[in-house]
Short mmCIF file of C-alpha atoms in Angstrom, two decimals:
data_model
loop_
_atom_site.label_atom_id
_atom_site.label_comp_id
_atom_site.label_asym_id
_atom_site.label_seq_id
_atom_site.Cartn_x
_atom_site.Cartn_y
_atom_site.Cartn_z
CA MET A 1 -19.17 33.35 19.27
CA ARG A 2 -17.00 30.38 20.19
CA GLY A 3 -18.09 27.22 18.45
CA ALA A 4 -16.09 24.09 17.75
CA LEU A 5 -15.30 25.73 14.43
CA ASP A 6 -15.78 29.27 13.20
CA LEU A 7 -15.19 30.56 9.70
CA ASP A 8 -15.10 34.34 9.73
CA GLY A 9 -15.24 36.12 6.38
CA VAL A 10 -13.25 33.37 4.69
CA THR A 11 -12.25 33.94 1.08
CA VAL A 12 -10.41 31.23 -0.84
CA ALA A 13 -8.60 31.95 -4.09
CA PHE A 14 -6.32 29.96 -6.38
CA ARG A 15 -3.68 31.18 -8.75
CA LEU A 16 -4.42 29.81 -12.19
CA ALA A 17 -1.83 28.49 -14.61
CA ASP A 18 -2.34 31.51 -16.90
CA GLY A 19 -1.51 33.89 -14.03
CA GLY A 20 -5.09 34.89 -13.27
CA ILE A 21 -6.77 34.40 -9.92
CA TYR A 22 -9.83 32.24 -9.39
CA THR A 23 -11.92 33.06 -6.33
CA ALA A 24 -13.67 29.91 -5.21
CA VAL A 25 -15.37 31.10 -2.05
CA GLU A 26 -15.95 34.70 -0.99
CA GLY A 27 -16.60 36.01 2.51
CA ALA A 28 -18.00 32.85 4.02
CA THR A 29 -18.99 33.22 7.67
CA LEU A 30 -20.19 30.08 9.37
CA SER A 31 -20.12 28.72 12.89
CA VAL A 32 -20.47 25.11 13.98
CA ALA A 33 -21.31 24.72 17.67
CA ASP A 34 -20.16 21.80 19.80
CA GLY A 35 -22.31 18.78 19.06
CA GLU A 36 -23.98 20.46 16.08
CA PHE A 37 -24.49 18.72 12.74
CA VAL A 38 -24.26 21.28 9.93
CA ALA A 39 -24.78 20.35 6.28
CA ILE A 40 -23.57 22.54 3.43
CA VAL A 41 -25.50 22.20 0.19
CA GLY A 42 -24.66 23.87 -3.06
CA PRO A 43 -24.51 23.30 -6.81
CA THR A 44 -21.63 21.39 -8.38
CA GLY A 45 -18.39 23.32 -8.38
CA CYS A 46 -19.45 25.91 -5.79
CA GLY A 47 -16.42 25.47 -3.58
CA LYS A 48 -17.99 23.35 -0.84
CA SER A 49 -14.98 21.04 -0.67
CA THR A 50 -12.66 24.05 -0.66
CA LEU A 51 -14.38 25.29 2.44
CA LEU A 52 -13.76 21.95 4.15
CA ASN A 53 -10.08 22.03 3.19
CA VAL A 54 -9.86 25.45 4.80
CA ALA A 55 -11.55 24.14 7.94
CA ALA A 56 -9.08 21.24 8.00
CA GLY A 57 -6.11 23.57 7.66
CA LEU A 58 -5.06 21.91 4.39
CA GLN A 59 -5.69 25.12 2.44
CA PRO A 60 -4.99 28.57 3.91
CA PRO A 61 -7.69 31.18 3.22
CA ALA A 62 -6.78 34.23 1.12
CA ALA A 63 -8.69 36.39 3.57
CA GLY A 64 -10.63 35.85 6.77
CA VAL A 65 -9.97 33.75 9.84
CA VAL A 66 -10.65 30.14 10.78
CA ARG A 67 -10.97 29.46 14.51
CA LYS A 68 -11.17 26.14 16.28
CA ALA A 69 -12.62 26.46 19.76
CA GLY A 70 -11.97 30.18 19.50
CA VAL A 71 -8.27 29.91 18.60
CA PRO A 72 -7.17 31.03 15.12
CA LEU A 73 -5.98 28.13 13.01
CA THR A 74 -2.45 28.52 11.65
CA ALA A 75 -1.54 24.96 10.69
CA LEU A 76 -3.33 21.65 10.28
CA ASN A 77 -6.52 21.40 12.34
CA ARG A 78 -5.56 18.73 14.88
CA ASP A 79 -9.08 18.62 16.30
CA ALA A 80 -10.57 17.60 12.98
CA GLY A 81 -11.23 14.25 11.37
CA TYR A 82 -11.70 14.39 7.62
CA LEU A 83 -13.65 11.87 5.56
CA PHE A 84 -12.73 12.51 1.93
CA GLN A 85 -14.91 12.20 -1.13
CA ALA A 86 -12.37 10.12 -3.06
CA ASP A 87 -10.95 6.86 -1.78
CA ALA A 88 -8.36 7.79 0.80
CA LEU A 89 -7.64 4.42 2.42
CA PHE A 90 -4.06 3.18 2.17
CA PRO A 91 -4.35 0.44 -0.46
CA TRP A 92 -1.32 -1.43 0.92
CA LYS A 93 -2.78 -1.74 4.40
CA THR A 94 -5.51 -4.15 5.49
CA ALA A 95 -8.80 -2.73 6.75
CA LEU A 96 -7.63 -3.32 10.32
CA ASP A 97 -4.28 -1.57 9.81
CA ASN A 98 -6.01 1.28 7.99
CA VAL A 99 -8.13 1.92 11.06
CA ALA A 100 -5.29 1.33 13.53
CA ILE A 101 -2.86 3.74 11.86
CA GLY A 102 -4.53 6.86 13.25
CA LEU A 103 -3.85 5.62 16.78
CA GLU A 104 -0.32 4.44 16.00
CA THR A 105 0.63 7.93 14.82
CA ALA A 106 -0.71 9.22 18.14
CA GLY A 107 1.72 6.99 20.01
CA VAL A 108 -0.58 4.11 20.96
CA SER A 109 1.24 0.75 20.89
CA ARG A 110 0.61 -1.32 17.81
CA ARG A 111 -1.06 -4.13 19.70
CA GLN A 112 -3.44 -1.87 21.54
CA ALA A 113 -4.15 0.15 18.39
CA ARG A 114 -5.11 -3.02 16.55
CA GLU A 115 -7.36 -4.16 19.39
CA ARG A 116 -9.25 -0.87 19.39
CA ALA A 117 -9.34 -0.87 15.58
CA GLN A 118 -10.99 -4.28 15.68
CA ALA A 119 -13.63 -2.91 18.05
CA TRP A 120 -14.27 -0.01 15.66
CA LEU A 121 -14.52 -2.31 12.66
CA THR A 122 -17.15 -4.26 14.57
CA ARG A 123 -19.04 -1.03 15.30
CA VAL A 124 -19.23 -0.19 11.60
CA GLY A 125 -20.30 -3.76 10.84
CA LEU A 126 -17.04 -5.04 9.38
CA GLY A 127 -15.73 -7.11 12.30
CA ALA A 128 -15.02 -10.08 10.05
CA PHE A 129 -13.28 -8.06 7.31
CA GLY A 130 -10.21 -6.83 9.18
CA ASN A 131 -7.70 -8.70 7.04
CA ARG A 132 -9.17 -7.62 3.70
CA TYR A 133 -7.33 -5.06 1.60
CA PRO A 134 -9.34 -2.05 0.34
CA HIS A 135 -9.62 -3.40 -3.22
CA MET A 136 -11.36 -6.51 -1.86
CA LEU A 137 -14.09 -4.39 -0.25
CA SER A 138 -17.17 -2.85 -1.88
CA GLY A 139 -17.55 0.93 -2.13
CA GLY A 140 -19.86 0.99 0.89
CA GLN A 141 -17.52 -1.17 2.94
CA ARG A 142 -14.59 1.11 2.09
CA LYS A 143 -16.61 4.09 3.34
CA ARG A 144 -17.29 2.20 6.57
CA VAL A 145 -13.57 1.58 7.03
CA GLY A 146 -12.95 5.28 6.28
CA LEU A 147 -15.49 6.26 8.92
CA ALA A 148 -13.83 4.01 11.50
CA GLN A 149 -10.40 5.32 10.46
CA VAL A 150 -11.47 8.89 11.21
CA LEU A 151 -13.61 8.26 14.30
CA ILE A 152 -11.08 6.08 16.13
CA ARG A 153 -9.01 9.24 16.72
CA ASP A 154 -12.00 10.76 18.49
CA PRO A 155 -11.84 14.11 16.65
CA LYS A 156 -13.73 17.04 18.16
CA ILE A 157 -15.05 18.00 14.77
CA LEU A 158 -15.86 15.79 11.83
CA LEU A 159 -15.46 17.13 8.28
CA MET A 160 -17.20 15.09 5.62
CA ASP A 161 -16.92 15.80 1.90
CA GLU A 162 -19.78 14.11 0.04
CA PRO A 163 -18.66 10.91 1.70
CA PHE A 164 -21.53 8.82 0.35
CA GLY A 165 -21.58 10.43 -3.10
CA PRO A 166 -20.38 7.48 -5.17
CA LEU A 167 -22.62 4.94 -3.42
CA ASP A 168 -25.94 3.59 -4.68
CA ALA A 169 -29.19 4.90 -3.16
CA GLN A 170 -29.78 1.99 -0.76
CA THR A 171 -26.22 1.99 0.51
CA ARG A 172 -26.35 5.76 1.02
CA GLN A 173 -29.40 5.35 3.21
CA ILE A 174 -27.77 2.62 5.27
CA MET A 175 -24.57 4.66 5.61
CA GLY A 176 -26.58 7.74 6.62
CA ASN A 177 -28.32 5.81 9.38
CA LEU A 178 -24.98 4.34 10.51
CA LEU A 179 -23.51 7.83 10.66
CA LEU A 180 -26.44 9.14 12.72
CA GLU A 181 -26.21 6.16 15.05
CA LEU A 182 -22.47 6.66 15.65
CA TRP A 183 -22.90 10.41 15.96
CA SER A 184 -25.70 10.13 18.51
CA THR A 185 -23.41 8.34 20.99
CA ASP A 186 -21.03 11.28 21.48
CA ARG A 187 -22.42 14.16 19.39
CA LYS A 188 -19.36 15.57 17.73
CA ALA A 189 -19.53 18.78 15.77
CA VAL A 190 -20.03 17.81 12.11
CA LEU A 191 -19.57 19.80 8.92
CA PHE A 192 -21.10 17.70 6.16
CA VAL A 193 -20.85 18.73 2.51
CA THR A 194 -23.29 17.31 -0.02
CA HIS A 195 -25.13 18.26 -3.20
CA ASP A 196 -28.14 16.21 -2.14
CA LEU A 197 -30.68 18.36 -0.29
CA ASP A 198 -32.67 15.31 0.90
CA GLU A 199 -29.58 13.88 2.53
CA ALA A 200 -28.70 17.23 4.12
CA ILE A 201 -32.11 17.76 5.74
CA ALA A 202 -32.39 14.15 6.89
CA LEU A 203 -29.00 14.23 8.64
CA ALA A 204 -28.39 17.75 9.88
CA ASP A 205 -29.44 20.21 12.58
CA ARG A 206 -28.80 23.10 10.20
CA VAL A 207 -28.66 23.34 6.42
CA VAL A 208 -26.45 25.99 4.85
CA ILE A 209 -26.87 26.88 1.17
CA MET A 210 -24.07 28.16 -1.03
CA SER A 211 -24.48 30.06 -4.28
CA ALA A 212 -23.10 28.86 -7.60
CA GLY A 213 -19.37 29.53 -8.12
CA PRO A 214 -17.09 31.27 -8.82
CA ALA A 215 -16.87 33.55 -5.77
CA SER A 216 -19.52 31.45 -4.14
CA ARG A 217 -21.16 32.86 -0.98
CA ILE A 218 -23.33 31.51 1.77
CA ILE A 219 -26.87 32.56 0.87
CA GLY A 220 -29.07 30.73 3.31
CA ASP A 221 -29.14 29.05 6.71
CA TRP A 222 -32.08 26.91 7.84
CA PRO A 223 -32.48 25.15 11.18
CA VAL A 224 -33.85 21.59 10.91
CA THR A 225 -36.06 20.89 13.89
CA LEU A 226 -37.13 17.37 12.98
CA PRO A 227 -36.99 15.18 16.11
CA ARG A 228 -34.14 12.74 16.71
CA PRO A 229 -33.42 9.87 16.55
CA ARG A 230 -34.24 9.92 12.85
CA ASP A 231 -34.43 7.19 10.27
CA ILE A 232 -33.28 8.51 6.91
CA ALA A 233 -36.00 6.73 4.94
CA GLU A 234 -38.85 7.49 7.35
CA VAL A 235 -38.03 11.12 8.00
CA LYS A 236 -38.28 11.92 4.32
CA VAL A 237 -42.06 11.29 4.21
CA GLU A 238 -42.89 13.54 7.16
CA PRO A 239 -44.81 16.73 6.29
CA ALA A 240 -42.30 18.91 8.17
CA PHE A 241 -39.51 17.47 6.02
CA ARG A 242 -41.42 18.12 2.81
CA ALA A 243 -42.25 21.70 3.85
CA LEU A 244 -38.64 22.51 4.72
CA HIS A 245 -37.42 20.87 1.53
CA ARG A 246 -39.79 23.05 -0.49
CA ASP A 247 -38.59 26.23 1.23
CA ILE A 248 -34.91 25.51 0.72
CA TRP A 249 -35.37 24.27 -2.82
CA GLN A 250 -36.93 27.62 -3.77
CA VAL A 251 -33.55 29.20 -3.09
CA LEU A 252 -31.31 26.36 -4.18
CA LYS A 253 -33.02 25.76 -7.54
CA GLY A 254 -31.87 29.03 -9.04
CA GLU A 255 -28.29 28.41 -7.96
CA VAL A 256 -28.30 24.89 -9.34
CA LEU A 257 -29.49 26.19 -12.70
CA LYS A 258 -26.76 28.87 -12.65
CA GLY A 259 -24.23 26.19 -11.78
CA TYR A 260 -25.37 24.07 -14.72
CA ALA A 261 -25.16 27.05 -17.06
CA GLN A 262 -21.54 27.61 -16.01
CA THR A 263 -20.32 24.01 -16.03
CA GLY A 264 -22.35 22.93 -19.04
CA GLY A 265 -24.41 20.55 -16.95
CA GLY A 266 -21.42 18.58 -15.75
CA MET B 1 -9.29 -20.85 -20.66
CA HIS B 2 -9.19 -24.13 -18.82
CA ARG B 3 -5.77 -24.75 -17.32
CA GLY B 4 -5.35 -28.29 -18.66
CA LYS B 5 -6.34 -27.19 -22.15
CA LEU B 6 -3.87 -24.28 -21.97
CA ILE B 7 -0.97 -26.55 -21.04
CA LEU B 8 -1.94 -28.93 -23.83
CA LEU B 9 -1.90 -26.09 -26.38
CA GLN B 10 1.42 -24.80 -25.04
CA LEU B 11 2.91 -28.29 -25.42
CA LEU B 12 1.48 -28.52 -28.92
CA VAL B 13 3.34 -25.35 -29.98
CA GLY B 14 6.60 -26.81 -28.64
CA VAL B 15 6.09 -30.18 -30.33
CA LEU B 16 5.19 -28.52 -33.65
CA THR B 17 8.28 -26.30 -33.58
CA ILE B 18 10.58 -29.23 -32.83
CA SER B 19 8.87 -31.34 -35.53
CA VAL B 20 9.42 -28.66 -38.18
CA TRP B 21 13.02 -28.39 -37.06
CA GLU B 22 13.49 -32.17 -37.15
CA ILE B 23 11.87 -32.57 -40.58
CA GLY B 24 13.76 -29.61 -42.03
CA THR B 25 17.10 -31.05 -40.93
CA SER B 26 16.53 -34.74 -41.73
CA VAL B 27 14.17 -34.99 -44.74
CA PRO B 28 15.71 -33.82 -48.01
CA ILE B 29 13.35 -31.80 -50.21
CA GLY B 30 14.35 -31.76 -53.87
CA GLY B 31 17.84 -32.98 -53.00
CA SER B 32 18.69 -30.42 -50.35
CA TYR B 33 17.77 -29.89 -46.70
CA LEU B 34 15.53 -26.98 -45.79
CA LEU B 35 17.55 -26.50 -42.60
CA PRO B 36 21.09 -27.83 -43.19
CA PRO B 37 22.26 -29.53 -39.97
CA PHE B 38 25.59 -27.70 -40.16
CA PHE B 39 23.81 -24.39 -39.58
CA PHE B 40 20.82 -25.58 -37.56
CA SER B 41 22.04 -28.79 -35.88
CA THR B 42 19.22 -31.25 -35.13
CA PRO B 43 16.85 -31.58 -32.17
CA VAL B 44 18.35 -34.95 -31.26
CA ASP B 45 21.94 -33.65 -31.27
CA VAL B 46 20.96 -30.67 -29.16
CA ALA B 47 19.05 -32.85 -26.69
CA LEU B 48 21.98 -35.25 -26.46
CA ARG B 49 24.33 -32.34 -25.82
CA ILE B 50 22.15 -30.98 -23.02
CA ILE B 51 21.88 -34.45 -21.45
CA LYS B 52 25.64 -34.88 -21.72
CA TRP B 53 26.23 -31.54 -19.97
CA PHE B 54 23.95 -32.42 -17.10
CA VAL B 55 25.18 -36.04 -16.81
CA GLU B 56 28.81 -34.96 -16.79
CA GLY B 57 27.84 -32.13 -14.49
CA THR B 58 29.93 -29.49 -16.28
CA VAL B 59 26.96 -27.18 -16.81
CA TRP B 60 26.18 -26.69 -13.13
CA ARG B 61 29.21 -24.52 -12.54
CA HIS B 62 28.26 -22.23 -15.45
CA LEU B 63 24.65 -22.02 -14.30
CA TRP B 64 25.71 -21.17 -10.80
CA ILE B 65 28.07 -18.42 -11.95
CA THR B 66 25.44 -16.81 -14.17
CA LEU B 67 22.92 -17.04 -11.35
CA TYR B 68 25.37 -15.49 -8.89
CA GLU B 69 26.21 -12.59 -11.21
CA ALA B 70 22.53 -11.94 -11.99
CA MET B 71 21.56 -12.05 -8.32
CA MET B 72 24.31 -9.67 -7.25
CA ALA B 73 23.48 -7.27 -10.09
CA PHE B 74 19.82 -7.39 -9.11
CA ILE B 75 20.42 -6.81 -5.40
CA ILE B 76 22.95 -4.00 -5.77
CA GLY B 77 21.15 -2.36 -8.69
CA SER B 78 17.78 -2.46 -6.91
CA ALA B 79 19.17 -1.12 -3.64
CA ALA B 80 20.89 1.78 -5.42
CA GLY B 81 17.78 2.42 -7.53
CA VAL B 82 15.50 2.54 -4.47
CA ILE B 83 17.79 4.86 -2.50
CA ILE B 84 18.54 7.28 -5.31
CA GLY B 85 14.99 7.15 -6.70
CA PHE B 86 13.70 8.06 -3.25
CA TRP B 87 16.24 10.82 -2.84
CA PHE B 88 15.51 12.42 -6.22
CA ALA B 89 11.76 12.25 -5.70
CA ARG B 90 11.96 13.97 -2.33
CA GLN B 91 14.54 16.57 -3.48
CA PRO B 92 13.23 18.08 -6.73
CA VAL B 93 16.27 20.37 -7.00
CA VAL B 94 18.69 17.44 -6.96
CA ALA B 95 16.52 15.65 -9.51
CA ALA B 96 16.46 18.71 -11.78
CA VAL B 97 20.26 19.12 -11.60
CA PHE B 98 21.00 15.50 -12.43
CA ASP B 99 18.18 15.07 -14.95
CA PRO B 100 20.22 15.51 -18.20
CA TYR B 101 22.99 13.23 -16.91
CA VAL B 102 20.57 10.49 -15.91
CA LYS B 103 18.99 10.66 -19.36
CA MET B 104 22.41 10.61 -21.03
CA ILE B 105 23.66 7.55 -19.20
CA ASN B 106 20.35 5.76 -19.64
CA ALA B 107 20.44 6.36 -23.40
CA LEU B 108 23.82 4.66 -23.66
CA PRO B 109 23.70 1.11 -25.06
CA ARG B 110 25.13 -0.92 -22.17
CA VAL B 111 27.00 -3.31 -24.47
CA VAL B 112 29.61 -0.62 -25.15
CA LEU B 113 30.32 -0.50 -21.42
CA ALA B 114 31.21 -4.19 -21.25
CA PRO B 115 34.81 -3.82 -22.53
CA ILE B 116 35.40 -0.88 -20.18
CA PHE B 117 34.09 -2.85 -17.23
CA ALA B 118 36.25 -5.82 -18.23
CA LEU B 119 39.21 -3.44 -18.23
CA TRP B 120 38.30 -1.98 -14.85
CA PHE B 121 37.06 -5.03 -13.00
CA GLY B 122 38.83 -7.87 -14.81
CA LEU B 123 37.36 -10.86 -16.62
CA GLY B 124 35.75 -12.36 -13.50
CA ALA B 125 32.27 -11.97 -12.06
CA ALA B 126 32.71 -8.31 -10.98
CA SER B 127 32.60 -6.87 -14.51
CA LYS B 128 29.40 -8.82 -15.33
CA ILE B 129 27.77 -7.69 -12.11
CA ALA B 130 28.68 -4.09 -12.95
CA LEU B 131 27.08 -4.44 -16.38
CA GLY B 132 23.93 -5.94 -14.83
CA ILE B 133 23.76 -3.11 -12.29
CA THR B 134 23.74 -0.47 -15.02
CA LEU B 135 20.69 -2.20 -16.50
CA VAL B 136 18.77 -2.98 -13.30
CA PHE B 137 19.46 0.37 -11.64
CA PHE B 138 17.62 2.51 -14.17
CA ILE B 139 14.50 0.35 -14.23
CA VAL B 140 14.19 0.37 -10.46
CA PHE B 141 15.24 4.01 -10.21
CA PHE B 142 12.58 5.28 -12.63
CA ASN B 143 9.88 3.16 -11.01
CA VAL B 144 10.66 4.23 -7.47
CA TYR B 145 10.95 7.87 -8.56
CA GLN B 146 7.54 7.61 -10.20
CA GLY B 147 6.07 5.72 -7.24
CA VAL B 148 7.09 8.34 -4.70
CA ARG B 149 5.97 11.28 -6.83
CA GLU B 150 2.64 9.82 -7.86
CA VAL B 151 1.17 9.10 -4.45
CA SER B 152 -2.45 10.17 -4.63
CA PRO B 153 -2.90 13.69 -3.15
CA THR B 154 -6.02 12.49 -1.35
CA ILE B 155 -4.08 9.71 0.38
CA LEU B 156 -1.40 12.22 1.35
CA ALA B 157 -3.98 14.65 2.74
CA ASN B 158 -5.64 11.81 4.61
CA ALA B 159 -2.29 10.69 6.06
CA ARG B 160 -1.62 14.20 7.32
CA MET B 161 -5.10 14.51 8.80
CA LEU B 162 -4.51 11.19 10.59
CA GLY B 163 -1.58 12.79 12.35
CA MET B 164 1.40 11.50 10.36
CA ASN B 165 4.62 13.49 10.63
CA ASP B 166 7.32 13.38 7.93
CA ARG B 167 8.82 10.18 9.26
CA ALA B 168 5.49 8.39 9.46
CA LEU B 169 4.61 9.62 5.95
CA MET B 170 7.86 8.12 4.69
CA ARG B 171 7.21 4.80 6.37
CA HIS B 172 3.48 4.39 5.81
CA VAL B 173 2.91 6.19 2.51
CA TYR B 174 5.96 6.93 0.35
CA TRP B 175 7.86 3.73 1.11
CA PRO B 176 5.02 1.26 0.40
CA SER B 177 4.05 3.19 -2.71
CA ALA B 178 7.62 3.17 -4.04
CA LEU B 179 8.07 -0.52 -3.24
CA SER B 180 4.87 -1.44 -5.02
CA TRP B 181 6.14 0.27 -8.16
CA MET B 182 9.46 -1.48 -7.80
CA PHE B 183 7.82 -4.87 -7.38
CA SER B 184 5.63 -4.29 -10.39
CA SER B 185 8.81 -3.99 -12.48
CA LEU B 186 10.35 -7.08 -10.89
CA HIS B 187 10.04 -9.25 -14.01
CA THR B 188 11.80 -6.67 -16.14
CA SER B 189 14.58 -5.93 -13.69
CA VAL B 190 15.32 -9.59 -12.92
CA GLY B 191 15.31 -10.31 -16.66
CA PHE B 192 17.79 -7.49 -17.27
CA ALA B 193 20.04 -8.75 -14.48
CA VAL B 194 20.31 -12.06 -16.37
CA VAL B 195 20.85 -10.25 -19.68
CA GLY B 196 23.68 -8.21 -18.14
CA ALA B 197 25.39 -11.35 -16.81
CA VAL B 198 25.08 -13.33 -20.05
CA VAL B 199 26.13 -10.48 -22.36
CA GLY B 200 29.11 -9.76 -20.11
CA GLU B 201 30.13 -13.40 -20.18
CA TYR B 202 29.68 -13.57 -23.91
CA LEU B 203 32.02 -10.64 -24.48
CA GLY B 204 34.85 -11.98 -22.35
CA SER B 205 34.95 -14.43 -19.47
CA ALA B 206 36.02 -17.89 -18.38
CA ALA B 207 32.71 -19.28 -17.12
CA GLY B 208 28.93 -18.89 -17.25
CA LEU B 209 26.19 -19.60 -19.79
CA GLY B 210 27.28 -16.73 -22.03
CA TYR B 211 30.81 -18.18 -22.06
CA LEU B 212 29.41 -21.63 -22.93
CA ILE B 213 27.55 -20.23 -25.94
CA GLN B 214 30.46 -18.09 -27.04
CA GLN B 215 32.88 -21.06 -26.87
CA ALA B 216 30.58 -23.21 -28.96
CA GLU B 217 30.22 -20.45 -31.56
CA GLY B 218 33.99 -20.11 -31.72
CA VAL B 219 34.33 -23.65 -33.08
CA PHE B 220 31.14 -23.66 -35.23
CA ASP B 221 29.57 -26.10 -32.79
CA VAL B 222 25.96 -25.24 -33.60
CA ALA B 223 24.57 -28.00 -31.38
CA GLY B 224 26.46 -26.44 -28.49
CA VAL B 225 25.10 -22.98 -29.27
CA PHE B 226 21.53 -24.21 -29.43
CA ALA B 227 21.98 -26.31 -26.29
CA GLY B 228 23.35 -23.26 -24.47
CA MET B 229 20.45 -21.10 -25.62
CA LEU B 230 17.91 -23.71 -24.53
CA VAL B 231 19.50 -24.08 -21.09
CA LEU B 232 19.52 -20.29 -20.77
CA ALA B 233 15.85 -20.10 -21.78
CA ALA B 234 14.86 -22.76 -19.24
CA PHE B 235 16.93 -20.97 -16.62
CA VAL B 236 15.06 -17.69 -17.29
CA LEU B 237 11.71 -19.50 -17.15
CA VAL B 238 12.53 -20.92 -13.71
CA ILE B 239 13.63 -17.51 -12.40
CA ASP B 240 10.53 -15.86 -13.84
CA GLY B 241 8.40 -18.46 -12.07
CA LEU B 242 10.12 -17.65 -8.77
CA VAL B 243 9.53 -13.93 -9.36
CA THR B 244 5.83 -14.58 -9.98
CA MET B 245 5.64 -16.48 -6.70
CA ALA B 246 7.39 -13.66 -4.82
CA GLU B 247 5.09 -11.12 -6.46
CA ARG B 248 1.96 -12.96 -5.39
CA ARG B 249 3.11 -12.79 -1.79
CA LEU B 250 4.34 -9.19 -1.85
CA LEU B 251 1.51 -7.57 -3.80
CA VAL B 252 -1.52 -9.25 -2.21
CA TRP B 253 -3.05 -5.82 -1.65
CA ARG B 254 -3.19 -5.09 -5.37
CA PRO B 255 -6.23 -5.81 -7.51
CA ALA B 256 -5.49 -8.80 -9.73
CA ALA B 257 -5.99 -6.83 -12.95
CA GLU B 258 -3.00 -4.64 -12.21
CA THR B 259 -0.45 -7.44 -11.85
CA HIS B 260 0.70 -8.55 -15.26
CA SER B 261 2.31 -11.89 -15.91
CA LEU B 262 4.95 -10.78 -18.39
#
């Protein structure tokens, strides 16, 4: 198996302040093929984000191997673009410079980087907002800048950690459609983490379910065969969508309840 | 509040204060003055003294010298604070070794250093600049140290994922973060630069606003003392206004709520 990204028996553990060891994820095996959109769904605190950090090379696994294009990952994953859950834009840079920076670090001249950044801002619908600083943008606009910031580097694999989590329902839908539209042009491999099953099915080719933490495992893997191109709002009313949602929810429900029991509903 | 109304109220406070002062020094109540002019002078005397200083032009030299000392203290103190703050933040071992000494020196009331500095650097500008540096340095140092260490981990992770090496991280992440913390303490550090200059002058010098006030006190010239204090206050107001202008330009990327006006 040689996908864009392979996790092979990955276990992630953290040393706690009291000297104990907390196992976040145990024995996760997952493969993302080139051009495949995989969504990971799991209850709050199940270690979904941890798995992404491992895939990005930001967090070494305690056991198991991460491979990118078949090669074991030993340092930062240079093929990956990472869209974080929290605000990760540089607050002291304008939207344009935030997008351009990823090219500048790759050695592209500043002028050319800014020109291409402007083109990307236009693609995400923010062509006229280049000279705004992040705090002058709405949450949805900041996510758009973040998307452009990551995609301008043309990563082979896109890691997304509940990127639309803090947005309101309408904005999430618009951002989901924007993501699908951008993705359809060059079909990168995507690993998309969310706690929203609707969002996962509407976006992905495959939905992977994780059990409640600690020592969370992968407990399910469903292919999504809904035709593309999809519209997030329209796809949700199709019978095939409802049927798949019901199937997955049967499994997920129990884990969500376990997760609530452990975190006190938080 | 409406801007015009605000200015009107601010003026009202000033007029009221001066009126109380004037009445207390010129209207006898039960045979004695509430504010004897010998101890409190009178608004008119003080105003006349200030006008005389500016008409004769003697005050300009003192203003200039205080400004020069404060500026030098600010520039040197800030530069040292930025460099050492950066160094300590990036080298935790160095920071840990020097930690008790930094705290010790910072706890020292700077006034006690003034005579030593006068001894070392003479009665001229150098000793006042040195005193100002000891005040400015620690404010900038602590802010830069904090700024470098408290960069959001998400922003750092993002920077690394965007391909930044150590040098790029320094330039695009640590440096702007540290500078923003330094700029946010600009009012305090500029204020302390002036305090260092004036206190130094007051304790021994031949020129400057502190010297002017000290000379007047030496001969019980209360009008001179008050005139000196008023000129100093106006001087600080002007500098603070300039700092606010600089801040608006340098911190455009900050949400308005985070920039404070005092």
